[in-house]
C-alpha positions as a Markdown table, in Angstrom:
| # | Residue | x | y | z |
|---|---|---|---|---|
| 1 | Met | 116.4 | 107.9 | 106.2 |
| 2 | Arg | 113.9 | 107.1 | 103.5 |
| 3 | Pro | 114.3 | 109.1 | 100.2 |
| 4 | Ser | 111.5 | 111.5 | 99.5 |
| 5 | Leu | 109.0 | 109.6 | 97.4 |
| 6 | Cys | 106.1 | 110.4 | 95.1 |
| 7 | Leu | 103.7 | 107.8 | 93.8 |
| 8 | Leu | 101.7 | 108.3 | 90.7 |
| 9 | Arg | 98.7 | 106.1 | 90.1 |
| 10 | Leu | 95.4 | 107.7 | 89.2 |
| 11 | Ser | 92.9 | 104.9 | 88.6 |
| 12 | Ala | 91.0 | 102.6 | 88.6 |
| 13 | Leu | 89.7 | 101.7 | 92.1 |
| 14 | Gly | 91.0 | 98.2 | 91.8 |
| 15 | Asp | 94.5 | 99.4 | 90.8 |
| 16 | Val | 94.7 | 102.1 | 93.6 |
| 17 | Thr | 93.8 | 99.3 | 96.0 |
| 18 | His | 96.7 | 97.3 | 94.6 |
| 19 | Val | 99.1 | 100.2 | 95.5 |
| 20 | Val | 98.2 | 100.1 | 99.2 |
| 21 | Pro | 100.4 | 97.0 | 99.9 |
| 22 | Leu | 103.3 | 98.8 | 98.3 |
| 23 | Val | 102.7 | 101.7 | 100.6 |
| 24 | Arg | 102.7 | 99.3 | 103.5 |
| 25 | Thr | 106.0 | 97.8 | 102.3 |
| 26 | Leu | 107.6 | 101.2 | 102.0 |
| 27 | Gln | 106.4 | 102.2 | 105.4 |
| 28 | Arg | 107.7 | 99.0 | 107.0 |
| 29 | Ala | 111.1 | 99.5 | 105.4 |
| 30 | Trp | 111.7 | 102.8 | 107.1 |
| 31 | Pro | 109.9 | 102.7 | 110.5 |
| 32 | Gly | 110.6 | 105.2 | 113.3 |
| 33 | Ser | 110.3 | 108.8 | 114.0 |
| 34 | Pro | 108.9 | 111.4 | 111.6 |
| 35 | Asp | 112.4 | 112.7 | 110.7 |
| 36 | Arg | 113.2 | 109.2 | 109.4 |
| 37 | Thr | 109.8 | 108.6 | 107.7 |
| 38 | Pro | 108.7 | 111.7 | 105.8 |
| 39 | Pro | 105.2 | 111.2 | 104.4 |
| 40 | Leu | 104.7 | 109.5 | 101.1 |
| 41 | His | 103.1 | 111.7 | 98.4 |
| 42 | Trp | 100.6 | 110.1 | 96.1 |
| 43 | Ile | 99.1 | 111.7 | 93.0 |
| 44 | Ile | 95.6 | 110.1 | 92.7 |
| 45 | Asp | 92.2 | 110.7 | 91.1 |
| 46 | Pro | 89.2 | 112.0 | 93.0 |
| 47 | Ala | 87.5 | 108.6 | 93.4 |
| 48 | Gly | 90.7 | 106.9 | 94.7 |
| 49 | Lys | 91.1 | 109.7 | 97.2 |
| 50 | Arg | 87.6 | 109.3 | 98.5 |
| 51 | Leu | 88.2 | 105.5 | 98.9 |
| 52 | Leu | 91.7 | 105.9 | 100.6 |
| 53 | Asp | 91.3 | 109.1 | 102.5 |
| 54 | Gly | 92.8 | 108.7 | 105.9 |
| 55 | Leu | 95.6 | 106.4 | 104.8 |
| 56 | Glu | 98.2 | 107.2 | 107.4 |
| 57 | Gly | 101.6 | 108.6 | 106.4 |
| 58 | Val | 100.4 | 109.6 | 102.9 |
| 59 | Val | 99.8 | 113.1 | 101.5 |
| 60 | Phe | 97.4 | 112.9 | 98.6 |
| 61 | His | 97.5 | 115.2 | 95.6 |
| 62 | Val | 94.3 | 114.9 | 93.6 |
| 63 | Tyr | 94.4 | 115.3 | 89.8 |
| 64 | Asp | 91.0 | 115.3 | 87.9 |
| 65 | Lys | 91.5 | 114.3 | 84.3 |
| 66 | Arg | 88.8 | 116.7 | 83.3 |
| 67 | Thr | 91.0 | 119.7 | 84.2 |
| 68 | Gly | 93.5 | 118.8 | 81.5 |
| 69 | Leu | 96.8 | 120.7 | 81.2 |
| 70 | Ala | 95.6 | 123.5 | 83.5 |
| 71 | Gly | 95.1 | 120.9 | 86.3 |
| 72 | Met | 98.6 | 119.5 | 85.6 |
| 73 | Arg | 100.1 | 122.9 | 86.0 |
| 74 | Ala | 98.1 | 123.4 | 89.2 |
| 75 | Leu | 99.4 | 120.1 | 90.5 |
| 76 | Arg | 103.0 | 121.1 | 89.8 |
| 77 | Ala | 102.5 | 124.3 | 91.8 |
| 78 | Ala | 101.0 | 122.3 | 94.7 |
| 79 | Leu | 103.9 | 119.8 | 95.0 |
| 80 | Pro | 106.9 | 120.4 | 97.3 |
| 81 | Pro | 109.1 | 123.0 | 95.4 |
| 82 | Glu | 112.3 | 121.0 | 96.2 |
| 83 | Gly | 110.8 | 118.0 | 94.3 |
| 84 | Phe | 111.4 | 114.4 | 95.2 |
| 85 | Asp | 114.3 | 111.9 | 95.3 |
| 86 | Val | 112.2 | 109.3 | 93.5 |
| 87 | Leu | 109.0 | 109.2 | 91.4 |
| 88 | Leu | 107.2 | 105.8 | 91.1 |
| 89 | Gln | 105.4 | 106.2 | 87.8 |
| 90 | Met | 102.9 | 103.3 | 88.0 |
| 91 | Gln | 100.6 | 104.2 | 85.1 |
| 92 | Val | 101.4 | 103.9 | 81.4 |
| 93 | Ala | 98.5 | 105.8 | 79.9 |
| 94 | Phe | 99.6 | 108.9 | 77.9 |
| 95 | Arg | 97.7 | 111.3 | 80.2 |
| 96 | Ala | 99.5 | 109.9 | 83.2 |
| 97 | Asn | 102.8 | 110.0 | 81.4 |
| 98 | Leu | 102.3 | 113.6 | 80.6 |
| 99 | Leu | 101.2 | 114.4 | 84.1 |
| 100 | Ser | 104.4 | 112.8 | 85.4 |
| 101 | Ala | 106.5 | 115.3 | 83.5 |
| 102 | His | 105.1 | 117.9 | 85.9 |
| 103 | Val | 106.7 | 116.1 | 88.9 |
| 104 | Arg | 110.3 | 117.1 | 89.7 |
| 105 | Ala | 112.2 | 114.0 | 90.6 |
| 106 | Lys | 115.8 | 112.8 | 90.2 |
| 107 | Arg | 115.0 | 109.1 | 89.8 |
| 108 | Arg | 111.9 | 108.3 | 87.7 |
| 109 | Ile | 111.0 | 104.6 | 88.0 |
| 110 | Gly | 108.5 | 103.1 | 85.5 |
| 111 | Tyr | 107.4 | 99.9 | 84.0 |
| 112 | Asp | 109.5 | 97.4 | 82.2 |
| 113 | Arg | 109.5 | 97.5 | 78.4 |
| 114 | Ser | 107.0 | 94.8 | 77.9 |
| 115 | Arg | 104.4 | 96.7 | 79.9 |
| 116 | Ser | 105.2 | 100.1 | 78.5 |
| 117 | Lys | 103.1 | 102.0 | 76.0 |
| 118 | Asp | 102.0 | 105.5 | 75.1 |
| 119 | Leu | 105.6 | 106.8 | 75.2 |
| 120 | His | 106.1 | 105.7 | 78.8 |
| 121 | Gly | 109.8 | 105.2 | 78.3 |
| 122 | Leu | 110.3 | 108.9 | 77.5 |
| 123 | Phe | 109.1 | 110.0 | 81.0 |
| 124 | Ile | 111.2 | 107.6 | 83.1 |
| 125 | Asn | 114.9 | 106.9 | 83.6 |
| 126 | Glu | 114.7 | 103.5 | 85.4 |
| 127 | Arg | 112.5 | 100.4 | 85.1 |
| 128 | Ile | 111.1 | 97.7 | 87.3 |
| 129 | Pro | 112.2 | 94.1 | 86.6 |
| 130 | Asp | 110.6 | 92.4 | 83.6 |
| 131 | Arg | 108.6 | 89.5 | 85.1 |
| 132 | Pro | 105.9 | 88.3 | 82.7 |
| 133 | Gly | 102.9 | 86.3 | 83.9 |
| 134 | Ile | 102.4 | 88.0 | 87.3 |
| 135 | His | 99.4 | 89.5 | 88.9 |
| 136 | Val | 98.9 | 93.3 | 88.6 |
| 137 | Leu | 99.4 | 93.7 | 92.4 |
| 138 | Asp | 102.8 | 91.9 | 92.2 |
| 139 | Ala | 103.9 | 94.1 | 89.3 |
| 140 | Ile | 103.0 | 97.2 | 91.3 |
| 141 | Gly | 104.7 | 95.7 | 94.3 |
| 142 | Ser | 108.0 | 95.4 | 92.3 |
| 143 | Phe | 108.3 | 99.2 | 92.2 |
| 144 | Cys | 110.1 | 99.0 | 95.5 |
| 145 | Glu | 112.9 | 96.8 | 94.1 |
| 146 | Pro | 114.9 | 99.6 | 92.5 |
| 147 | Leu | 115.0 | 101.0 | 96.0 |
| 148 | Gly | 116.7 | 97.9 | 97.3 |
| 149 | Leu | 113.5 | 96.4 | 98.9 |
| 150 | Lys | 111.3 | 93.4 | 98.2 |
| 151 | Gln | 107.5 | 93.1 | 98.8 |
| 152 | Thr | 107.4 | 89.8 | 100.7 |
| 153 | Glu | 104.2 | 90.6 | 102.7 |
| 154 | Val | 100.9 | 91.8 | 101.2 |
| 155 | Thr | 98.7 | 93.8 | 103.6 |
| 156 | Trp | 96.1 | 96.5 | 103.1 |
| 157 | Asp | 94.5 | 97.7 | 106.3 |
| 158 | Leu | 92.3 | 100.1 | 104.3 |
| 159 | Pro | 91.2 | 103.1 | 106.3 |
| 160 | Val | 87.5 | 102.4 | 107.1 |
| 161 | Pro | 86.0 | 104.9 | 109.6 |
| 162 | Asp | 83.9 | 103.6 | 112.5 |
| 163 | Ala | 80.9 | 105.6 | 111.1 |
| 164 | Ala | 81.1 | 103.6 | 107.8 |
| 165 | Arg | 81.1 | 100.3 | 109.7 |
| 166 | Glu | 78.1 | 101.5 | 111.8 |
| 167 | Trp | 76.2 | 102.4 | 108.6 |
| 168 | Ala | 77.0 | 98.9 | 107.1 |
| 169 | Arg | 75.9 | 97.2 | 110.3 |
| 170 | Ala | 72.5 | 99.0 | 110.1 |
| 171 | Gln | 71.7 | 97.7 | 106.6 |
| 172 | Trp | 70.7 | 94.1 | 107.7 |
| 173 | Pro | 70.5 | 92.3 | 111.0 |
| 174 | Glu | 73.4 | 90.3 | 112.4 |
| 175 | Asp | 71.3 | 87.1 | 112.6 |
| 176 | Gly | 73.9 | 84.6 | 111.3 |
| 177 | Thr | 72.4 | 84.4 | 107.8 |
| 178 | Pro | 75.2 | 84.3 | 105.3 |
| 179 | Val | 75.2 | 87.1 | 102.8 |
| 180 | Leu | 75.8 | 86.8 | 99.0 |
| 181 | Met | 76.5 | 90.2 | 97.8 |
| 182 | Ile | 76.2 | 91.0 | 94.1 |
| 183 | Ser | 78.1 | 93.9 | 92.5 |
| 184 | Pro | 77.1 | 93.4 | 88.9 |
| 185 | Cys | 78.8 | 96.1 | 87.0 |
| 186 | Ser | 82.4 | 96.9 | 86.1 |
| 187 | Ser | 83.9 | 99.9 | 84.3 |
| 188 | His | 83.8 | 97.9 | 81.0 |
| 189 | Ala | 80.3 | 96.9 | 79.9 |
| 190 | Arg | 81.5 | 93.9 | 78.0 |
| 191 | Arg | 82.9 | 92.4 | 81.2 |
| 192 | Asn | 79.4 | 92.4 | 82.8 |
| 193 | Trp | 77.3 | 89.3 | 83.2 |
| 194 | Tyr | 73.6 | 89.2 | 82.4 |
| 195 | Pro | 70.9 | 90.2 | 84.9 |
| 196 | Glu | 68.8 | 87.0 | 84.3 |
| 197 | Arg | 71.9 | 84.9 | 85.1 |
| 198 | His | 72.6 | 87.0 | 88.3 |
| 199 | Ala | 69.0 | 86.4 | 89.3 |
| 200 | Ala | 69.2 | 82.7 | 88.8 |
| 201 | Leu | 72.3 | 82.5 | 91.0 |
| 202 | Ala | 70.7 | 84.8 | 93.6 |
| 203 | Asp | 67.6 | 82.6 | 93.7 |
| 204 | His | 69.8 | 79.5 | 94.1 |
| 205 | Ala | 71.5 | 81.2 | 97.1 |
| 206 | Val | 68.1 | 82.2 | 98.6 |
| 207 | Ser | 67.0 | 78.5 | 98.3 |
| 208 | Arg | 70.1 | 77.6 | 100.3 |
| 209 | Gly | 69.2 | 80.0 | 103.1 |
| 210 | Trp | 71.4 | 82.9 | 102.1 |
| 211 | Arg | 70.5 | 86.6 | 102.2 |
| 212 | Val | 71.1 | 88.4 | 98.8 |
| 213 | Val | 72.3 | 92.0 | 98.8 |
| 214 | Leu | 72.8 | 94.1 | 95.6 |
| 215 | Cys | 75.4 | 96.9 | 95.7 |
| 216 | Gly | 76.7 | 99.3 | 93.1 |
| 217 | Gly | 77.2 | 103.0 | 92.2 |
| 218 | Arg | 74.9 | 105.7 | 91.0 |
| 219 | Ser | 75.2 | 105.4 | 87.3 |
| 220 | Glu | 72.2 | 104.7 | 85.0 |
| 221 | Leu | 73.7 | 101.4 | 84.0 |
| 222 | Glu | 74.1 | 100.2 | 87.6 |
| 223 | Arg | 70.6 | 101.2 | 88.4 |
| 224 | Ser | 69.0 | 99.6 | 85.3 |
| 225 | Thr | 71.1 | 96.4 | 85.8 |
| 226 | Ala | 70.0 | 96.1 | 89.4 |
| 227 | Asp | 66.3 | 96.7 | 88.5 |
| 228 | Ala | 66.6 | 93.9 | 85.9 |
| 229 | Ile | 68.1 | 91.5 | 88.4 |
| 230 | Leu | 65.3 | 92.3 | 90.9 |
| 231 | Ala | 62.6 | 91.9 | 88.3 |
| 232 | Ala | 64.0 | 88.5 | 87.2 |
| 233 | Met | 64.3 | 87.1 | 90.8 |
| 234 | Arg | 61.7 | 85.0 | 92.4 |
| 235 | Gly | 63.1 | 85.4 | 95.9 |
| 236 | Pro | 63.9 | 88.6 | 98.0 |
| 237 | Ala | 66.9 | 90.8 | 97.8 |
| 238 | Leu | 68.1 | 93.9 | 99.6 |
| 239 | Asp | 68.8 | 96.7 | 97.1 |
| 240 | Leu | 71.6 | 99.0 | 98.2 |
| 241 | Val | 72.6 | 100.1 | 94.7 |
| 242 | Gly | 73.5 | 103.8 | 94.8 |
| 243 | Lys | 73.0 | 104.1 | 98.6 |
| 244 | Asp | 76.6 | 103.8 | 99.9 |
| 245 | Thr | 79.6 | 106.0 | 99.6 |
| 246 | Leu | 83.1 | 105.0 | 98.6 |
| 247 | Lys | 84.0 | 105.1 | 102.3 |
| 248 | Gln | 81.1 | 102.9 | 103.2 |
| 249 | Leu | 81.7 | 100.4 | 100.4 |
| 250 | Pro | 84.6 | 98.5 | 102.1 |
| 251 | Ala | 82.6 | 98.2 | 105.3 |
| 252 | Leu | 79.6 | 96.9 | 103.3 |
| 253 | Leu | 81.8 | 94.3 | 101.4 |
| 254 | Glu | 83.4 | 93.3 | 104.7 |
| 255 | Arg | 80.0 | 92.1 | 106.0 |
| 256 | Ala | 79.4 | 89.8 | 103.0 |
| 257 | Arg | 80.3 | 86.1 | 103.1 |
| 258 | Leu | 80.8 | 86.0 | 99.3 |
| 259 | Leu | 80.9 | 88.7 | 96.6 |
| 260 | Val | 79.8 | 88.0 | 93.0 |
| 261 | Thr | 81.2 | 90.4 | 90.5 |
| 262 | Pro | 83.0 | 90.7 | 87.2 |
| 263 | Asp | 86.6 | 92.0 | 87.1 |
| 264 | Ser | 85.9 | 95.3 | 88.9 |
| 265 | Gly | 87.0 | 97.6 | 91.7 |
| 266 | Pro | 84.6 | 96.1 | 94.3 |
| 267 | Met | 86.3 | 92.7 | 93.6 |
| 268 | His | 89.7 | 94.0 | 94.7 |
| 269 | Ile | 88.2 | 96.1 | 97.6 |
| 270 | Ala | 86.4 | 93.0 | 98.9 |
| 271 | Asn | 89.6 | 91.0 | 98.6 |
| 272 | Ala | 91.4 | 93.6 | 100.6 |
| 273 | Met | 88.8 | 93.4 | 103.3 |
| 274 | Gly | 89.1 | 89.7 | 103.6 |
| 275 | Thr | 85.8 | 88.7 | 101.8 |
| 276 | Lys | 85.9 | 85.8 | 99.4 |
| 277 | Val | 85.1 | 86.6 | 95.7 |
| 278 | Leu | 83.1 | 84.6 | 93.1 |
| 279 | Gly | 84.7 | 86.3 | 90.1 |
| 280 | Leu | 83.1 | 86.1 | 86.7 |
| 281 | His | 86.0 | 86.0 | 84.1 |
| 282 | Ala | 85.9 | 85.6 | 80.4 |
| 283 | Ala | 87.0 | 89.0 | 79.1 |
| 284 | Ser | 90.0 | 89.2 | 81.4 |
| 285 | Asn | 92.5 | 86.7 | 82.9 |
| 286 | Pro | 91.9 | 86.0 | 86.6 |
| 287 | Ala | 95.5 | 85.0 | 87.1 |
| 288 | Arg | 96.5 | 88.6 | 86.2 |
| 289 | Ser | 93.6 | 90.7 | 87.5 |
| 290 | Gly | 91.4 | 88.4 | 89.6 |
| 291 | Pro | 91.1 | 88.6 | 93.5 |
| 292 | Tyr | 94.7 | 88.5 | 94.6 |
| 293 | Ser | 94.4 | 86.4 | 97.8 |
| 294 | Asp | 92.1 | 83.6 | 96.7 |
| 295 | Arg | 90.8 | 82.7 | 93.3 |
| 296 | Arg | 89.4 | 79.3 | 94.2 |
| 297 | Tyr | 85.8 | 80.5 | 93.7 |
| 298 | Cys | 86.3 | 82.4 | 90.4 |
| 299 | Val | 84.7 | 81.2 | 87.1 |
| 300 | Asp | 87.5 | 81.2 | 84.5 |
| 301 | Arg | 86.4 | 81.1 | 80.9 |
| 302 | Tyr | 89.3 | 83.3 | 79.7 |
| 303 | Asp | 90.9 | 80.4 | 77.7 |
| 304 | Asp | 87.6 | 79.6 | 76.1 |
| 305 | Ala | 87.2 | 83.3 | 75.1 |
| 306 | Ala | 90.7 | 83.3 | 73.6 |
| 307 | Arg | 90.0 | 80.3 | 71.5 |
| 308 | Lys | 86.6 | 81.5 | 70.3 |
| 309 | Tyr | 87.4 | 85.2 | 69.6 |
| 310 | Leu | 91.2 | 85.2 | 68.9 |
| 311 | Gly | 91.7 | 81.8 | 67.5 |
| 312 | Lys | 94.4 | 80.8 | 70.0 |
| 313 | Pro | 94.7 | 79.5 | 73.5 |
| 314 | Ala | 95.2 | 82.0 | 76.4 |
| 315 | Ser | 98.8 | 80.7 | 76.8 |
| 316 | Ala | 99.6 | 82.1 | 73.4 |
| 317 | Leu | 98.3 | 85.6 | 74.1 |
| 318 | Lys | 100.3 | 88.6 | 75.3 |
| 319 | Trp | 100.0 | 88.8 | 79.1 |
| 320 | Gly | 97.2 | 91.2 | 80.0 |
| 321 | Thr | 95.3 | 90.9 | 76.7 |
| 322 | Lys | 91.6 | 91.8 | 77.2 |
| 323 | Ile | 88.9 | 89.9 | 75.2 |
| 324 | Glu | 86.2 | 92.5 | 75.5 |
| 325 | His | 84.1 | 91.3 | 72.6 |
| 326 | Asp | 80.3 | 91.4 | 72.3 |
| 327 | Gly | 78.9 | 88.3 | 73.8 |
| 328 | Val | 82.1 | 87.1 | 75.6 |
| 329 | Met | 80.3 | 86.8 | 78.9 |
| 330 | Asp | 77.9 | 84.2 | 77.3 |
| 331 | Leu | 80.7 | 81.8 | 78.1 |
| 332 | Val | 80.1 | 82.1 | 81.8 |
| 333 | Thr | 77.1 | 80.0 | 82.5 |
| 334 | Val | 74.7 | 79.9 | 85.4 |
| 335 | Asp | 75.9 | 76.3 | 86.1 |
| 336 | Asp | 79.5 | 77.7 | 86.3 |
| 337 | Ala | 78.5 | 80.3 | 88.9 |
| 338 | Met | 76.3 | 77.8 | 90.9 |
| 339 | Gly | 79.2 | 75.4 | 90.9 |
| 340 | Ala | 81.6 | 78.0 | 92.3 |
| 341 | Phe | 79.0 | 79.0 | 94.9 |
| 342 | Glu | 78.6 | 75.3 | 96.0 |
| 343 | Arg | 82.4 | 75.0 | 96.2 |
| 344 | Tyr | 82.4 | 77.9 | 98.6 |
| 345 | Arg | 79.6 | 76.3 | 100.6 |
| 346 | Ala | 81.5 | 73.0 | 100.7 |
| 347 | Asp | 84.6 | 74.7 | 102.0 |
| 348 | His | 83.0 | 77.1 | 104.5 |
| 349 | Gly | 79.5 | 75.7 | 105.2 |
């Protein structure tokens, strides 16, 4: 029988997407009847819950960071009073560490020392193996190893309702035209490419017979960025920025042939849905946080950024170092992105 398990990972959207393969690994390890497979409990943020709502075999407990300590106490009261055999504490930020103290658990598994920060070690009593130089998803996947398991298969099967797919199908005709989708904004403004460069790539795609679709959230930055891209384009584009929900986003990304985006949540959701990604990387290392399944179409200027802003090659940096400096995305040129686009076309037509 599987031990009672609680997972703690609040954000961001890309990272909660990385946790889903771990959930699938745990579920495969203990198949069978409900008495053998009690539900997994997962402490998650509101946006992550909206994205993953309906994930079978999982009971979500939502914590909103805006509720502070009062929200932590309310969470403790809402969890099973008997506690858990195991807590997988998969976030090292101090708020998450403090939140984990409100979860009763005998075994408290956290990150290895090299990834620990913000007093993480005080809130755990076991650690995952220390494997430097691996993708974030593989680091999260290794949380099953103290349980005697190994993540040898990576699958997502995100819960996408039929209604979300129907909405996505209604946005443009299924006429065989390949779709280049652009999701231009990440959660860190310095990772974002420039509207005029997105527009140049979009016009190039249109000249090759592609349909261009813009997607994004409802923030002022995302709206203004999309408006700037549309203003700079010569060709047409379908503007869906701010029009989808987090449940509809995976279905929308699934319909694209290729997604252009910086290191962002949509990058990882698209990858989970089987869509190829033209990632724009200079501020972050695609080997650590790029699209997990296929990075052939990513632009990688991370080493150039390391040499320019930190005075050393990427190989000399601590794994996971971000180079979020003003102007870092200047290093990603239009020619870089067009070259990646043409590589995709050469491979897939």
